[in-house]
Coordinates of C-alpha atoms and ligand atoms in Angstrom, one line a residue:
X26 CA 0.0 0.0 0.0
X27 CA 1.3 3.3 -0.8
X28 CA 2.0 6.0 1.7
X29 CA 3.0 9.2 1.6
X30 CA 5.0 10.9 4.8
X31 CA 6.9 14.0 2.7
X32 CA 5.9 17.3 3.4
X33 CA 8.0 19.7 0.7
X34 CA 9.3 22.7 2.2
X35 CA 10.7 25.7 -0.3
X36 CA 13.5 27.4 2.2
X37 CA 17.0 27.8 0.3
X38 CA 18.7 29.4 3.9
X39 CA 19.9 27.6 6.6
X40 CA 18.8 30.7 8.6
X41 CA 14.8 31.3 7.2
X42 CA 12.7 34.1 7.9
X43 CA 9.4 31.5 8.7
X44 CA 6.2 33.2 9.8
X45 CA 4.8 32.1 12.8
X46 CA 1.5 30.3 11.2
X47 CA 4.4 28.1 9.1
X48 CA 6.7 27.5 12.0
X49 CA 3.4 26.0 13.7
X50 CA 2.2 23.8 10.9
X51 CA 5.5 22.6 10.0
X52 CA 6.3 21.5 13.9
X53 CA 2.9 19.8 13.6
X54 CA 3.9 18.2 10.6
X55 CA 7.0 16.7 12.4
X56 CA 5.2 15.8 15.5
X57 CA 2.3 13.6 13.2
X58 CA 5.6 11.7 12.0
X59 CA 5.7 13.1 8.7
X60 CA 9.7 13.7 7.0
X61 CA 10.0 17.5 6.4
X62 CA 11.9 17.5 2.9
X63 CA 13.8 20.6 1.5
X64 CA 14.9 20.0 -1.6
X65 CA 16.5 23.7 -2.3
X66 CA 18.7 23.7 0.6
X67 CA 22.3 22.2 0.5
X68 CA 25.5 22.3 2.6
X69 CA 28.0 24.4 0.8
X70 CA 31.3 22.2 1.0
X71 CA 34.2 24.5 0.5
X72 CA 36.6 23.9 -2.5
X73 CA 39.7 22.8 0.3
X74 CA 37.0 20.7 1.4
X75 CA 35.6 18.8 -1.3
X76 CA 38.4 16.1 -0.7
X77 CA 36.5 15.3 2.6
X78 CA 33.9 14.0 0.4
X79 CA 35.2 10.2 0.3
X80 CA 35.4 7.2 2.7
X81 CA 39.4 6.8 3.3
X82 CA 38.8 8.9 6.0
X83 CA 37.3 6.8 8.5
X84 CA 39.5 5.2 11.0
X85 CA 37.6 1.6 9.6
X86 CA 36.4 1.3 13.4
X87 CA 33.4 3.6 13.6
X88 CA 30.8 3.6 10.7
X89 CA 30.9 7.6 10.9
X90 CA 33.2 10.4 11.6
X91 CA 31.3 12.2 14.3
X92 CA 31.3 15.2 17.2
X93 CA 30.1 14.0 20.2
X94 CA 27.7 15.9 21.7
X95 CA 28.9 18.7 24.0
X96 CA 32.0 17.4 23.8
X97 CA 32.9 18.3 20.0
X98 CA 36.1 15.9 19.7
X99 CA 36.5 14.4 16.1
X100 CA 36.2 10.5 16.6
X101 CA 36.1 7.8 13.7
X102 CA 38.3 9.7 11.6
X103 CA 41.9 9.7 10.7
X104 CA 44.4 11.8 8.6
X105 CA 47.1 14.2 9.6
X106 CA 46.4 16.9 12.0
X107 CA 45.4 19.6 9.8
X108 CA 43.2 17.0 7.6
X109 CA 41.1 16.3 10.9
X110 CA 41.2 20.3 12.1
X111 CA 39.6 20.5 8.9
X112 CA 37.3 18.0 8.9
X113 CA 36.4 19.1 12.2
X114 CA 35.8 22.2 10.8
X115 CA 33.2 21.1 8.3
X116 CA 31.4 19.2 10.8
X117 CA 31.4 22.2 12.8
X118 CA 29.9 24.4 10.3
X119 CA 27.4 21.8 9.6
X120 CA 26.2 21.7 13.1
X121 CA 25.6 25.1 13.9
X122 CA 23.8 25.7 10.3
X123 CA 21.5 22.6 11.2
X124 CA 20.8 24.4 14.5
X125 CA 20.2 28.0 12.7
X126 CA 17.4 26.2 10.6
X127 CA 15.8 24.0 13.5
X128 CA 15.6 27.2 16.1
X129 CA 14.0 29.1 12.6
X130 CA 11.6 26.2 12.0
X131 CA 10.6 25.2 15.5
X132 CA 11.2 28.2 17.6
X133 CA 8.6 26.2 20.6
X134 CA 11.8 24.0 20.9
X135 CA 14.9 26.0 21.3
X136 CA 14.8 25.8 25.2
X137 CA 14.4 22.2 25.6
X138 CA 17.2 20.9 22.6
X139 CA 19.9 19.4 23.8
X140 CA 22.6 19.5 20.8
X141 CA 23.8 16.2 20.4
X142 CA 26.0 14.3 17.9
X143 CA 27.1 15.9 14.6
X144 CA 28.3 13.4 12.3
X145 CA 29.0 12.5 8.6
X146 CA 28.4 9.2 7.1
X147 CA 31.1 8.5 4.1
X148 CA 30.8 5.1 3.5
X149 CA 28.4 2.9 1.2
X150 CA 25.3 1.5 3.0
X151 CA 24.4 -0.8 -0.3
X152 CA 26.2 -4.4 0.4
X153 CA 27.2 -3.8 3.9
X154 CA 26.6 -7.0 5.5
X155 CA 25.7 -6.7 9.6
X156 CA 23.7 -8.4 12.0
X157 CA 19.8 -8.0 11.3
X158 CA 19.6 -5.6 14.6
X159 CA 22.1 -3.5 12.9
X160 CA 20.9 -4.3 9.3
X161 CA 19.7 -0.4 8.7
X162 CA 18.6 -1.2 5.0
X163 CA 15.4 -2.7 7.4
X164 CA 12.5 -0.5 8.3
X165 CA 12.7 0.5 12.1
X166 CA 12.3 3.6 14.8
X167 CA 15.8 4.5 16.3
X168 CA 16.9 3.3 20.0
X169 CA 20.1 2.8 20.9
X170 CA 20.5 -0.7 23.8
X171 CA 23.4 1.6 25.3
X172 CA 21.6 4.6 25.3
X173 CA 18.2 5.3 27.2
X174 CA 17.0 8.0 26.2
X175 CA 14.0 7.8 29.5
X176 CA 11.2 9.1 26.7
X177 CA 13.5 12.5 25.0
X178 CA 13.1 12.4 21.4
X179 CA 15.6 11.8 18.6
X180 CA 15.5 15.2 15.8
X181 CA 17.9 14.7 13.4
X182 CA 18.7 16.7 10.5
X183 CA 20.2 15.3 7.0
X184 CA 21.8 16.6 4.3
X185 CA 23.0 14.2 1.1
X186 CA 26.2 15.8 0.5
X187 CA 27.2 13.1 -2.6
X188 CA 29.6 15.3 -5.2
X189 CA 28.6 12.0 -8.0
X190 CA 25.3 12.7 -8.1
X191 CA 23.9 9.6 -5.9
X192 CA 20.7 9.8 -3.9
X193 CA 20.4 8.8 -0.3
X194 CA 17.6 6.5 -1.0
X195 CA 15.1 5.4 2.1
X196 CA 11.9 3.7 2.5
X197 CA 9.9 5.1 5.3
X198 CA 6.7 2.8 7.0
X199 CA 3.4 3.6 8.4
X200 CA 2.9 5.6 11.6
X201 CA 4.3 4.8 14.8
X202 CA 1.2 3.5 16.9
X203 CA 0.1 1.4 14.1
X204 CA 3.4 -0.6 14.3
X205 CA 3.3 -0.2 18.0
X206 CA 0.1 -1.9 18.3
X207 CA 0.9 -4.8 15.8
X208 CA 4.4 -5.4 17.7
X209 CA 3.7 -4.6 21.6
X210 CA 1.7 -7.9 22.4
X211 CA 4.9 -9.9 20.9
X212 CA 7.5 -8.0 23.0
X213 CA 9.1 -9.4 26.1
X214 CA 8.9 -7.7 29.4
X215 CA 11.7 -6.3 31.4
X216 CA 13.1 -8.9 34.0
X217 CA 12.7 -8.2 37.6
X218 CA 16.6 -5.8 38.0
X219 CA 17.1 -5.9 34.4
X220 CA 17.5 -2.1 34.2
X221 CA 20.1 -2.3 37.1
X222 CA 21.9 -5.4 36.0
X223 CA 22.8 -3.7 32.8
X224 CA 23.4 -0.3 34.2
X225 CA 25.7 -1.8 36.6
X226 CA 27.5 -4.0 34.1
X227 CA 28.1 -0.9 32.3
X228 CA 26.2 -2.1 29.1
X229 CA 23.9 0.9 29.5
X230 CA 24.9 4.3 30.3
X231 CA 22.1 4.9 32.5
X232 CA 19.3 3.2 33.5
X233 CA 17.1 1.7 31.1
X234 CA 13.1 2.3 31.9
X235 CA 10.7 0.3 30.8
X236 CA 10.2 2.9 28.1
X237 CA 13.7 2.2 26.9
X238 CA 13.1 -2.0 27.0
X239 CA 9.8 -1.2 24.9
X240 CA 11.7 0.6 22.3
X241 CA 14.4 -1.8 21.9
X242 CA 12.7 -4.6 21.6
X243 CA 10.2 -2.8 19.0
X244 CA 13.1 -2.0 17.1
X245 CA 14.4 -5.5 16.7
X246 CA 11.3 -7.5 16.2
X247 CA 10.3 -5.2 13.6
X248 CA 13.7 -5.3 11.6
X249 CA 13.4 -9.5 12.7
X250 CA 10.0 -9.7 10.7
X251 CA 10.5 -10.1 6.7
X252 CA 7.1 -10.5 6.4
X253 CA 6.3 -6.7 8.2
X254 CA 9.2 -5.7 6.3
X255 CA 7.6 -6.6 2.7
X256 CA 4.0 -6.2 3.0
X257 CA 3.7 -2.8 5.7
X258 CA 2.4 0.6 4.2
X259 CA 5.7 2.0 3.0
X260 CA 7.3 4.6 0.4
X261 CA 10.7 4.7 -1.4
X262 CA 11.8 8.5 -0.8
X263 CA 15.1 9.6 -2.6
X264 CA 17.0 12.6 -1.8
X265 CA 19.1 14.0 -4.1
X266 CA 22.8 15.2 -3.6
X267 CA 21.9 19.0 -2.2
X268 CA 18.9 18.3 -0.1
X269 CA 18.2 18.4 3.4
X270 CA 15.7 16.5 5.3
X271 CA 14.2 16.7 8.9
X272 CA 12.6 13.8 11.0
X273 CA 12.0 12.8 14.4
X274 CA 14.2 9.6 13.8
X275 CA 12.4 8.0 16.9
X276 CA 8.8 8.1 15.6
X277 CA 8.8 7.4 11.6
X278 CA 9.7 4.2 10.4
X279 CA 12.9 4.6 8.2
X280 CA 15.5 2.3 6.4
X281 CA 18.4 3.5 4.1
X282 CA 18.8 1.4 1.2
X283 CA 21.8 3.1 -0.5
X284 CA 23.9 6.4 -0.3
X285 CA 27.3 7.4 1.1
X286 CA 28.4 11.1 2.1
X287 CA 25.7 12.3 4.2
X288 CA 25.9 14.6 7.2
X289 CA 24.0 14.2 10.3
X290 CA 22.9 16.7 12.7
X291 CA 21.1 15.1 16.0
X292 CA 19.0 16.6 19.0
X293 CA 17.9 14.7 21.9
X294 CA 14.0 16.8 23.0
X295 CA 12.2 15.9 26.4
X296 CA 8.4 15.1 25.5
X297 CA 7.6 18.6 27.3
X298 CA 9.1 20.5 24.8
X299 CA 6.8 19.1 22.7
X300 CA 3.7 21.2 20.9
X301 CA 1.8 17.9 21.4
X302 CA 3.2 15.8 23.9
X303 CA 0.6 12.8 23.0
X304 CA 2.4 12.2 19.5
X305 CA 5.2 11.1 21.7
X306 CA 6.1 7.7 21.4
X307 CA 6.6 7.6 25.4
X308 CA 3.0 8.5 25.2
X309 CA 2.3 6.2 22.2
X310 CA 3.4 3.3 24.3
X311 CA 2.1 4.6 27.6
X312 CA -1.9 4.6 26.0
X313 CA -1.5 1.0 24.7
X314 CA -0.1 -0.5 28.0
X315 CA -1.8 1.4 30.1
X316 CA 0.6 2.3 32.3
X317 CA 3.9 4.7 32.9
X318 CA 6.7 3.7 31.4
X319 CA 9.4 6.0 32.9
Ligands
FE2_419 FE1 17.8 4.7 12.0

């Protein structure tokens, strides 16, 4: 069945002048799980930058070179030290341009972002074998087993930054609480000190709530279920080399079937900052067990 998630949105600046009757349907837009596509609006890579724009400069380790949140130390990446100043640079610039056009966009949010990980993606997803729970090319919501995010949302902005022309090309599934309901009754419950087994292993950096548990394991029963994978509501979206996308990575159902040079802007948002807190997943999740998850 076809779908269609893509709202088009005509800004060419990373810095907009958006009326406030636009900045409020577009952040509704975002919040009903739709992808906010802006197909005018590129990253300008500089001419001493353009050789950044290949995969020998990932250290082979990490899958991306990245900034960590507040941090801002280059990882993933190696070179000499002026190739990663400059690298860093670029990711830098990114960053703070994907910020301009999120405070422009959703002004409701700027007090409750909290900048997180910049990063840019040079390498091939096509024919990059993994694991199924890694296996990306399959539809799923982002959660990260290390990473409890206690209910905040995941905004990311992405640009295709591909100098040969080649799409980032994704599918992107039906909304949220449709798969929620489908995959909740199949999905195992936390164990009696789970959360603080695994916090105090160290496997998670804090501790997991059931929110957290509910996530993952939605996450990996739908990438486990071929069937789901084939036959759900879905649309093949391309974005060109030059376009910039926007989606709450959390919520919309999204797989990346092929592409390489992207960068990645990411934002964790408490459910408060929301316009409409019940298009949360936290809440999402909360209605169909009846019961608070954090
Ligand atoms: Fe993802």
């Amino acid at each position: 069945m076809e779908i269609n998630l893509i709202e088009e949105l005509p800004f060419d600046h990373w810095n907009p002048a958006v009326d406030a009757a636009v900045q409020s349907s577009v952040t509704t837009a975002l919040e009903r799980g739709r992808v906010l596509y802006l197909p005018r609006l590129g990253f300008q890579v500089r001419p001493e930058e353009q050789r950044f724009l290949a995969a020998d400069w990932s250290d082979g380790k990490s899958k991306n070179i990245y900034l960590r949140g507040a941090e801002r130390r280059l990882r993933g990446a190696h070179g000499n030290p002026d190739d990663l100043r400059g690298l860093r640079e670029m990711l830098e610039r990114f960053g703070q341009q994907a910020r301009q056009l999120v405070e422009a966009l959703f002004p409701h949010y700027r007090a409750h972002l909290e900048f997180g990980n910049t990063s840019f993606r040079p390498c091939e997803i096509e024919g990059r074998s993994s694991s199924y729970r890694k296996d990306d090319t399959r539809l799923h919501a982002d959660a990260f087993p290390s990473n409890p995010t206690g209910g905040a949302r995941l905004l990311r902005v992405f640009c295709n930054v591909n100098p040969f022309g080649k799409p980032r090309v994704w599918r992107v599934g039906e909304p949220f609480p449709d798969m929620a309901a489908k995959f909740l009754p199949k999905v195992r419950r936390q164990w009696p000190g789970e959360a603080a087994l695994l916090n105090a292993l160290g496997i998670t950096k804090r501790r997991r709530s059931e929110y957290d548990h509910l996530m993952n394991e939605l996450h990996d029963r739908v990438k486990a279920d071929l069937d789901y994978q084939r036959d759900v509501p879905q649309q093949r979206v391309e974005f060109p080399p030059g376009a910039t996308w926007i989606v709450f990575s959390d919520q919309v159902l999204h797989a990346v079937l092929s592409g390489a040079l992207m960068l990645e802007q990411t934002w964790m948002l408490p459910v408060d900052g929301l316009l409409d807190r019940d298009t949360a997943p936290l809440k999402v999740l909360e209605r169909l067990t009846g019961r608070a998850l954090v």
